[in-house]
Short mmCIF file of C-alpha atoms and ligand atoms in Angstrom, two decimals:
data_model
loop_
_atom_site.label_atom_id
_atom_site.label_comp_id
_atom_site.label_asym_id
_atom_site.label_seq_id
_atom_site.Cartn_x
_atom_site.Cartn_y
_atom_site.Cartn_z
CA MET L 1 59.34 -1.12 -32.91
CA ARG L 2 56.49 -2.88 -34.73
CA VAL L 3 57.25 -6.17 -36.47
CA PHE L 4 55.76 -7.55 -39.66
CA ASN L 5 53.37 -10.08 -38.18
CA PHE L 6 52.42 -12.94 -40.52
CA SER L 7 50.24 -14.73 -37.96
CA ALA L 8 47.20 -16.61 -39.26
CA GLY L 9 45.13 -15.31 -36.37
CA PRO L 10 44.81 -13.43 -34.13
CA ALA L 11 46.58 -11.33 -36.70
CA VAL L 12 47.97 -7.95 -37.65
CA LEU L 13 45.67 -4.93 -37.29
CA PRO L 14 46.03 -1.61 -39.11
CA GLU L 15 48.45 0.61 -37.19
CA ASP L 16 46.10 3.59 -37.71
CA VAL L 17 43.34 1.68 -35.93
CA LEU L 18 45.59 0.82 -32.99
CA ARG L 19 46.61 4.46 -32.67
CA ILE L 20 43.01 5.66 -32.62
CA ALA L 21 42.11 3.02 -30.03
CA ALA L 22 45.12 4.03 -27.93
CA GLY L 23 44.10 7.70 -28.09
CA GLU L 24 40.54 6.88 -27.06
CA MET L 25 41.47 4.34 -24.39
CA LEU L 26 40.88 6.42 -21.26
CA ASP L 27 38.15 8.72 -22.49
CA TRP L 28 36.05 7.82 -25.50
CA HIS L 29 34.74 10.99 -27.18
CA GLY L 30 34.33 12.88 -23.92
CA SER L 31 32.34 10.12 -22.24
CA GLY L 32 34.93 9.96 -19.45
CA MET L 33 35.35 6.22 -19.88
CA SER L 34 36.88 3.61 -22.14
CA VAL L 35 34.65 1.63 -24.49
CA MET L 36 35.41 -1.44 -22.35
CA GLU L 37 33.69 0.19 -19.39
CA MET L 38 30.49 1.20 -21.13
CA SER L 39 27.12 -0.43 -20.72
CA HIS L 40 26.11 -2.20 -23.88
CA ARG L 41 22.68 -0.64 -23.36
CA GLY L 42 23.96 2.93 -23.13
CA LYS L 43 23.59 5.35 -26.02
CA GLU L 44 27.36 5.59 -26.56
CA PHE L 45 27.87 1.91 -27.17
CA ILE L 46 24.64 1.46 -29.12
CA GLY L 47 25.92 4.20 -31.44
CA ILE L 48 29.26 2.38 -31.83
CA ALA L 49 27.53 -0.91 -32.67
CA GLN L 50 25.11 0.70 -35.11
CA ALA L 51 27.90 2.50 -36.94
CA ALA L 52 29.92 -0.73 -37.15
CA GLU L 53 26.96 -2.57 -38.65
CA ALA L 54 26.17 0.24 -41.10
CA ASP L 55 29.80 0.40 -42.27
CA LEU L 56 29.99 -3.38 -42.72
CA ARG L 57 26.78 -3.22 -44.74
CA THR L 58 28.30 -0.54 -46.95
CA LEU L 59 31.59 -2.41 -47.38
CA LEU L 60 29.95 -5.66 -48.45
CA ALA L 61 26.84 -4.09 -50.04
CA ILE L 62 24.72 -6.33 -47.83
CA PRO L 63 21.11 -6.39 -49.10
CA SER L 64 18.40 -5.22 -46.69
CA ASN L 65 16.88 -8.72 -46.42
CA TYR L 66 19.98 -9.91 -44.58
CA LYS L 67 20.61 -9.59 -40.85
CA VAL L 68 24.07 -8.82 -39.51
CA LEU L 69 24.74 -10.41 -36.13
CA PHE L 70 27.64 -9.75 -33.76
CA LEU L 71 27.96 -12.94 -31.73
CA GLN L 72 30.52 -14.96 -29.78
CA GLY L 73 31.90 -18.48 -29.87
CA GLY L 74 34.18 -18.08 -32.90
CA ALA L 75 33.87 -19.91 -36.18
CA ILE L 76 34.26 -23.24 -34.40
CA GLY L 77 31.28 -22.36 -32.24
CA GLU L 78 29.41 -21.29 -35.35
CA ASN L 79 30.18 -24.68 -36.95
CA ALA L 80 27.68 -26.11 -34.45
CA ILE L 81 25.40 -23.07 -34.40
CA VAL L 82 24.83 -23.28 -38.17
CA PRO L 83 23.24 -26.77 -38.16
CA MET L 84 21.31 -25.91 -34.98
CA ASN L 85 19.78 -22.93 -36.76
CA LEU L 86 19.12 -24.58 -40.12
CA MET L 87 18.36 -28.29 -39.60
CA HIS L 88 14.83 -28.11 -38.22
CA GLY L 89 12.64 -30.47 -40.23
CA ARG L 90 15.47 -31.32 -42.62
CA GLU L 91 17.39 -34.56 -42.89
CA VAL L 92 20.65 -33.75 -44.57
CA ALA L 93 23.19 -31.00 -44.94
CA ASP L 94 25.74 -31.06 -47.78
CA TYR L 95 29.39 -30.25 -47.06
CA VAL L 96 32.29 -29.70 -49.42
CA HIS L 97 35.50 -30.96 -47.85
CA THR L 98 38.56 -28.94 -48.80
CA GLY L 99 40.82 -29.30 -45.77
CA GLU L 100 41.33 -28.83 -42.06
CA TRP L 101 38.63 -26.22 -41.51
CA SER L 102 35.93 -27.99 -43.52
CA LYS L 103 36.79 -31.12 -41.57
CA LYS L 104 36.04 -29.33 -38.31
CA SER L 105 32.75 -27.99 -39.67
CA ILE L 106 31.72 -31.49 -40.75
CA LYS L 107 32.58 -32.96 -37.36
CA GLU L 108 30.27 -30.51 -35.57
CA ALA L 109 27.40 -30.82 -38.05
CA LYS L 110 27.26 -34.59 -37.57
CA LYS L 111 26.06 -33.97 -34.00
CA TYR L 112 22.87 -32.33 -35.27
CA GLY L 113 21.91 -34.17 -38.44
CA ARG L 114 23.08 -36.26 -41.35
CA VAL L 115 26.01 -34.93 -43.33
CA ASN L 116 26.54 -35.69 -47.00
CA ILE L 117 30.06 -35.02 -48.27
CA ALA L 118 29.04 -33.59 -51.62
CA ALA L 119 32.63 -33.26 -52.83
CA SER L 120 36.11 -33.61 -51.44
CA SER L 121 39.64 -32.84 -52.52
CA GLU L 122 41.09 -35.38 -50.10
CA GLU L 123 42.51 -37.49 -52.94
CA GLN L 124 44.41 -34.43 -54.14
CA GLY L 125 45.79 -33.85 -50.64
CA PHE L 126 43.46 -30.85 -50.22
CA THR L 127 45.40 -28.81 -52.76
CA CYS L 128 42.40 -27.61 -54.77
CA VAL L 129 38.68 -26.86 -54.78
CA PRO L 130 36.71 -29.74 -56.35
CA ASP L 131 35.18 -28.77 -59.71
CA ARG L 132 31.59 -27.69 -59.27
CA ALA L 133 30.52 -30.25 -61.92
CA SER L 134 31.70 -33.10 -59.65
CA TRP L 135 29.61 -32.10 -56.61
CA ARG L 136 26.85 -34.55 -55.67
CA LEU L 137 24.33 -32.31 -53.97
CA THR L 138 21.18 -33.45 -52.16
CA PRO L 139 18.17 -31.78 -53.80
CA ASP L 140 16.35 -30.98 -50.52
CA ALA L 141 19.41 -30.46 -48.31
CA ALA L 142 19.12 -27.98 -45.44
CA TYR L 143 22.10 -26.11 -46.92
CA VAL L 144 25.43 -26.53 -48.70
CA HIS L 145 28.46 -25.63 -46.60
CA ILE L 146 31.83 -24.49 -47.89
CA CYS L 147 34.97 -23.05 -46.34
CA SER L 148 35.69 -20.27 -48.84
CA ASN L 149 39.34 -19.99 -47.78
CA GLU L 150 41.16 -22.84 -46.07
CA THR L 151 43.44 -20.90 -43.74
CA ILE L 152 45.77 -23.86 -43.09
CA GLY L 153 46.01 -25.40 -46.56
CA GLY L 154 46.01 -22.06 -48.37
CA VAL L 155 43.19 -23.04 -50.76
CA GLU L 156 40.63 -20.43 -51.78
CA TYR L 157 37.48 -20.48 -53.93
CA PRO L 158 38.01 -18.07 -56.82
CA TRP L 159 34.24 -18.30 -57.61
CA THR L 160 31.00 -18.59 -55.69
CA PRO L 161 29.29 -21.92 -56.24
CA ASP L 162 25.72 -21.89 -57.51
CA THR L 163 23.62 -24.18 -55.31
CA GLY L 164 20.23 -23.34 -56.77
CA ASP L 165 17.43 -23.13 -54.19
CA VAL L 166 19.52 -24.73 -51.45
CA PRO L 167 21.13 -22.00 -49.33
CA LEU L 168 24.90 -21.69 -49.56
CA VAL L 169 26.62 -21.33 -46.17
CA ALA L 170 30.24 -20.17 -46.05
CA ASP L 171 32.84 -20.11 -43.32
CA MET L 172 34.60 -16.94 -44.50
CA SER L 173 36.76 -16.40 -41.41
CA SER L 174 39.97 -15.78 -43.34
CA GLN L 175 38.45 -14.35 -46.53
CA ILE L 176 35.77 -11.87 -45.50
CA LEU L 177 36.46 -8.29 -46.67
CA SER L 178 39.54 -9.35 -48.68
CA ARG L 179 37.69 -9.41 -52.01
CA VAL L 180 34.42 -8.32 -53.51
CA ILE L 181 31.64 -10.87 -53.03
CA ASP L 182 27.97 -10.94 -53.95
CA VAL L 183 26.27 -11.50 -50.60
CA ALA L 184 23.00 -12.33 -52.35
CA LYS L 185 24.53 -15.61 -53.57
CA TYR L 186 24.80 -16.82 -49.98
CA GLY L 187 22.25 -17.86 -47.41
CA VAL L 188 24.67 -17.44 -44.50
CA ILE L 189 28.18 -16.03 -44.22
CA TYR L 190 30.08 -16.36 -40.95
CA GLY L 191 33.53 -15.82 -39.59
CA GLY L 192 35.63 -15.13 -36.54
CA ALA L 193 36.89 -11.55 -36.46
CA GLN L 194 40.52 -12.26 -35.58
CA LYS L 195 41.76 -12.84 -39.13
CA ASN L 196 40.70 -9.90 -41.24
CA ILE L 197 38.48 -7.76 -39.01
CA GLY L 198 39.59 -7.23 -35.44
CA PRO L 199 40.26 -8.92 -32.12
CA ALA L 200 39.30 -12.46 -31.16
CA GLY L 201 35.99 -12.86 -29.37
CA LEU L 202 33.64 -11.51 -32.05
CA THR L 203 31.90 -13.73 -34.59
CA ILE L 204 30.13 -12.10 -37.51
CA VAL L 205 27.08 -13.81 -38.99
CA ILE L 206 25.26 -12.49 -42.06
CA VAL L 207 22.02 -14.38 -42.56
CA ARG L 208 19.16 -14.08 -45.03
CA ASP L 209 15.82 -13.28 -43.37
CA ASP L 210 13.92 -16.32 -44.64
CA LEU L 211 16.42 -18.68 -42.96
CA LEU L 212 15.57 -17.50 -39.45
CA ASP L 213 12.72 -19.99 -38.96
CA ARG L 214 14.63 -23.24 -39.18
CA ALA L 215 16.24 -23.58 -35.76
CA LEU L 216 16.18 -26.81 -33.79
CA PRO L 217 14.20 -26.35 -30.54
CA ILE L 218 17.37 -27.15 -28.54
CA THR L 219 19.18 -24.08 -29.92
CA PRO L 220 20.45 -21.97 -27.00
CA SER L 221 19.01 -18.44 -27.01
CA ALA L 222 22.45 -16.82 -27.17
CA PHE L 223 23.09 -18.76 -30.39
CA HIS L 224 19.59 -18.52 -31.83
CA TRP L 225 19.89 -16.24 -34.86
CA LYS L 226 16.25 -15.16 -34.86
CA GLU L 227 16.28 -14.29 -31.17
CA GLN L 228 19.59 -12.48 -31.52
CA ALA L 229 18.36 -10.61 -34.60
CA ALA L 230 15.26 -9.48 -32.71
CA ALA L 231 17.49 -8.24 -29.87
CA ASP L 232 20.01 -6.45 -32.17
CA SER L 233 22.65 -9.02 -31.07
CA MET L 234 22.22 -7.86 -27.47
CA LEU L 235 20.23 -10.73 -26.06
CA ASN L 236 23.35 -11.32 -23.98
CA THR L 237 26.24 -8.93 -23.45
CA PRO L 238 28.02 -8.69 -26.80
CA PRO L 239 31.86 -8.52 -27.10
CA THR L 240 31.75 -4.73 -26.88
CA TYR L 241 35.43 -3.87 -27.22
CA ALA L 242 35.90 -6.25 -30.16
CA ILE L 243 32.90 -4.65 -31.90
CA TYR L 244 34.41 -1.21 -31.34
CA ILE L 245 37.77 -2.22 -32.85
CA ALA L 246 36.01 -3.96 -35.76
CA GLY L 247 34.13 -0.70 -36.34
CA LEU L 248 37.42 1.20 -36.52
CA VAL L 249 38.75 -1.36 -39.02
CA PHE L 250 35.61 -0.92 -41.14
CA ARG L 251 36.15 2.86 -41.16
CA TRP L 252 39.79 2.36 -42.11
CA LEU L 253 38.73 0.16 -45.02
CA LEU L 254 36.12 2.64 -46.20
CA ALA L 255 38.71 5.43 -46.14
CA LEU L 256 41.03 3.29 -48.27
CA GLY L 257 38.33 2.97 -50.91
CA GLY L 258 36.47 -0.09 -49.67
CA VAL L 259 36.72 -3.77 -50.51
CA ALA L 260 37.37 -3.30 -54.24
CA ALA L 261 40.42 -1.16 -53.42
CA ILE L 262 41.86 -3.51 -50.80
CA GLU L 263 41.25 -6.43 -53.18
CA GLN L 264 43.59 -4.84 -55.72
CA ARG L 265 46.23 -4.42 -53.05
CA ASN L 266 45.70 -8.02 -51.92
CA ILE L 267 46.13 -9.25 -55.50
CA SER L 268 49.49 -7.47 -55.79
CA LYS L 269 50.69 -8.69 -52.40
CA ALA L 270 49.81 -12.31 -53.22
CA LYS L 271 51.43 -11.98 -56.66
CA LEU L 272 54.70 -10.75 -55.14
CA LEU L 273 54.88 -13.79 -52.91
CA TYR L 274 53.70 -16.45 -55.36
CA ASP L 275 55.99 -15.04 -58.09
CA CYS L 276 58.87 -15.48 -55.68
CA LEU L 277 57.84 -19.08 -54.96
CA ASP L 278 57.38 -19.86 -58.65
CA ALA L 279 60.69 -18.33 -59.68
CA SER L 280 62.55 -20.65 -57.34
CA ASP L 281 63.03 -24.41 -57.16
CA PHE L 282 64.05 -23.96 -53.52
CA TYR L 283 60.60 -23.01 -52.18
CA SER L 284 57.40 -24.78 -53.10
CA ASN L 285 53.66 -24.47 -52.67
CA PRO L 286 51.49 -27.47 -53.56
CA VAL L 287 48.20 -25.68 -54.28
CA ARG L 288 46.68 -25.67 -57.77
CA ARG L 289 47.38 -22.24 -59.23
CA GLU L 290 43.82 -21.04 -59.71
CA HIS L 291 42.92 -22.06 -56.12
CA ARG L 292 45.81 -20.42 -54.33
CA SER L 293 44.76 -18.33 -51.36
CA ARG L 294 45.42 -14.61 -51.46
CA MET L 295 45.37 -14.49 -47.67
CA ASN L 296 47.35 -17.50 -46.47
CA VAL L 297 50.41 -18.66 -48.38
CA PRO L 298 51.94 -21.93 -47.17
CA PHE L 299 55.33 -22.90 -48.55
CA THR L 300 58.07 -25.41 -47.81
CA LEU L 301 61.84 -25.34 -47.96
CA PRO L 302 63.69 -28.29 -49.53
CA ASP L 303 64.75 -29.69 -46.15
CA PRO L 304 62.79 -29.29 -42.88
CA ALA L 305 66.16 -28.88 -41.16
CA LEU L 306 66.29 -25.42 -42.78
CA ASP L 307 63.02 -24.34 -41.16
CA ALA L 308 64.52 -23.27 -37.84
CA PRO L 309 67.35 -21.18 -39.37
CA PHE L 310 64.84 -19.63 -41.80
CA LEU L 311 62.56 -18.60 -38.95
CA ARG L 312 65.46 -17.26 -36.88
CA GLY L 313 66.72 -15.15 -39.77
CA ALA L 314 63.23 -13.82 -40.40
CA ALA L 315 62.82 -12.86 -36.75
CA ASP L 316 66.18 -11.05 -36.88
CA ARG L 317 64.70 -8.92 -39.67
CA GLY L 318 61.51 -8.21 -37.74
CA MET L 319 59.28 -10.79 -39.44
CA VAL L 320 57.42 -13.12 -37.11
CA GLN L 321 54.81 -15.90 -36.97
CA LEU L 322 55.91 -17.55 -40.22
CA LYS L 323 55.93 -21.11 -38.92
CA GLY L 324 53.45 -23.28 -40.80
CA HIS L 325 50.56 -25.08 -39.15
CA ARG L 326 51.57 -28.43 -37.66
CA ALA L 327 49.16 -30.18 -40.05
CA VAL L 328 51.14 -29.15 -43.14
CA GLY L 329 54.58 -28.15 -41.79
CA GLY L 330 56.91 -25.70 -43.48
CA MET L 331 56.04 -22.02 -43.47
CA ARG L 332 52.88 -20.01 -43.82
CA ALA L 333 52.68 -16.29 -44.51
CA SER L 334 49.27 -14.82 -43.72
CA ILE L 335 48.92 -11.56 -45.58
CA TYR L 336 45.57 -10.19 -44.52
CA ASN L 337 44.22 -6.73 -45.36
CA ALA L 338 46.25 -5.05 -42.63
CA MET L 339 49.60 -6.47 -43.81
CA PRO L 340 51.31 -3.64 -45.65
CA VAL L 341 52.87 -4.21 -49.09
CA ALA L 342 56.21 -3.36 -47.45
CA GLY L 343 55.85 -6.44 -45.24
CA VAL L 344 55.49 -8.75 -48.23
CA GLU L 345 58.37 -6.98 -50.02
CA ALA L 346 60.57 -7.49 -46.97
CA LEU L 347 59.63 -11.17 -46.81
CA VAL L 348 60.36 -11.73 -50.50
CA ALA L 349 63.73 -9.98 -50.22
CA TYR L 350 64.62 -12.14 -47.23
CA MET L 351 63.51 -15.34 -48.99
CA LYS L 352 65.78 -14.57 -51.95
CA ASP L 353 68.73 -13.84 -49.65
CA PHE L 354 68.15 -17.00 -47.64
CA GLU L 355 67.99 -19.13 -50.78
CA ARG L 356 71.16 -17.59 -52.18
CA ALA L 357 72.99 -18.21 -48.91
CA GLN L 358 72.26 -21.94 -49.14
CA ARG L 359 73.94 -22.42 -52.54
C1 PLP N 1 40.51 -19.45 -37.66
C2 PLP N 1 39.44 -20.19 -38.37
C3 PLP N 1 38.43 -20.86 -37.67
C4 PLP N 1 38.41 -20.95 -36.17
O1 PLP N 1 37.94 -19.83 -35.58
P1 PLP N 1 37.78 -19.76 -33.97
O2 PLP N 1 37.55 -18.32 -33.76
O3 PLP N 1 39.06 -20.27 -33.38
O4 PLP N 1 36.63 -20.60 -33.61
C5 PLP N 1 37.45 -21.50 -38.38
N1 PLP N 1 37.43 -21.48 -39.72
C6 PLP N 1 38.39 -20.86 -40.45
C7 PLP N 1 38.33 -20.87 -41.94
C8 PLP N 1 39.42 -20.19 -39.78
O5 PLP N 1 40.37 -19.57 -40.49
#
């Protein structure tokens, strides 16, 4: 029996995708082998990778002057790879600090150049996105970095900041493909696949052409965007199986009607859960309303002693991975694209029962 898996990542995948992958495991389309066993230079796998890229381009309407790279190292790796690829000849990079994941990005960037914290919500306990008007940007910065959805704090940008001529770089690990975005407003978008796309091991980087000439000479070839772009992300062996599964997820999304369609479903799922939190004085969520994440919903119970019984009861009903991150405590429900509405409905029903049972 499948559970409702609320893990923040690696996370739930569409059951349809898992079934297709299971059916193709031993013999992919008459090739006599599994995708895992194929050469990345063979025509079968090159076809798989090209289809995955084309479908991602369709889903996000990626303009033709952007490269799509399938790399490795995760978003934490990319936190270092970004400054390596963009800091050449530049002094400063601007960062907006909105929580745990921005903090990690800032820590890595400091190894490669000077970091200016252009804005921070630290004083608000990382419960909001700082107003754009308060940002103190550096006019000739290498780039401005944001984390568009803080997976741990549950804080999400509802808008795309305008950074003028300075390229906007976003860690979109837990937001990509959950809502319609205008790629042209970004210089670079990156994210690990294991939240909303596929298995761990694949990092997606979408980078505007004109930003490919700014790499520090120390940049390793495997992490050098221009070299990887010239080699169709196959300068080294790419994470072939993860790319294949990501491609199946892209097809699944296209069949559902694309990003605009899943965004509507995501809005209703998030509303179900936040309405439940707001209707109760038992559960709480500290995030400013307009910055609440649609993907990751942290909440607390009135007494941490209730956490363990809450989690046990949830597991008994087939709902797992609801324990909050150690940095914030309490609970966290991650409700990515592949989480069915029925999973959120089951969680809300359980939360109401649990609350009632405490009175
Ligand atoms: C999960 C996550 C990461 C870390 O990704 P890794 O693949 O573990 O490197 C970074 N940023 C955000 C926003 C995340 O959600």
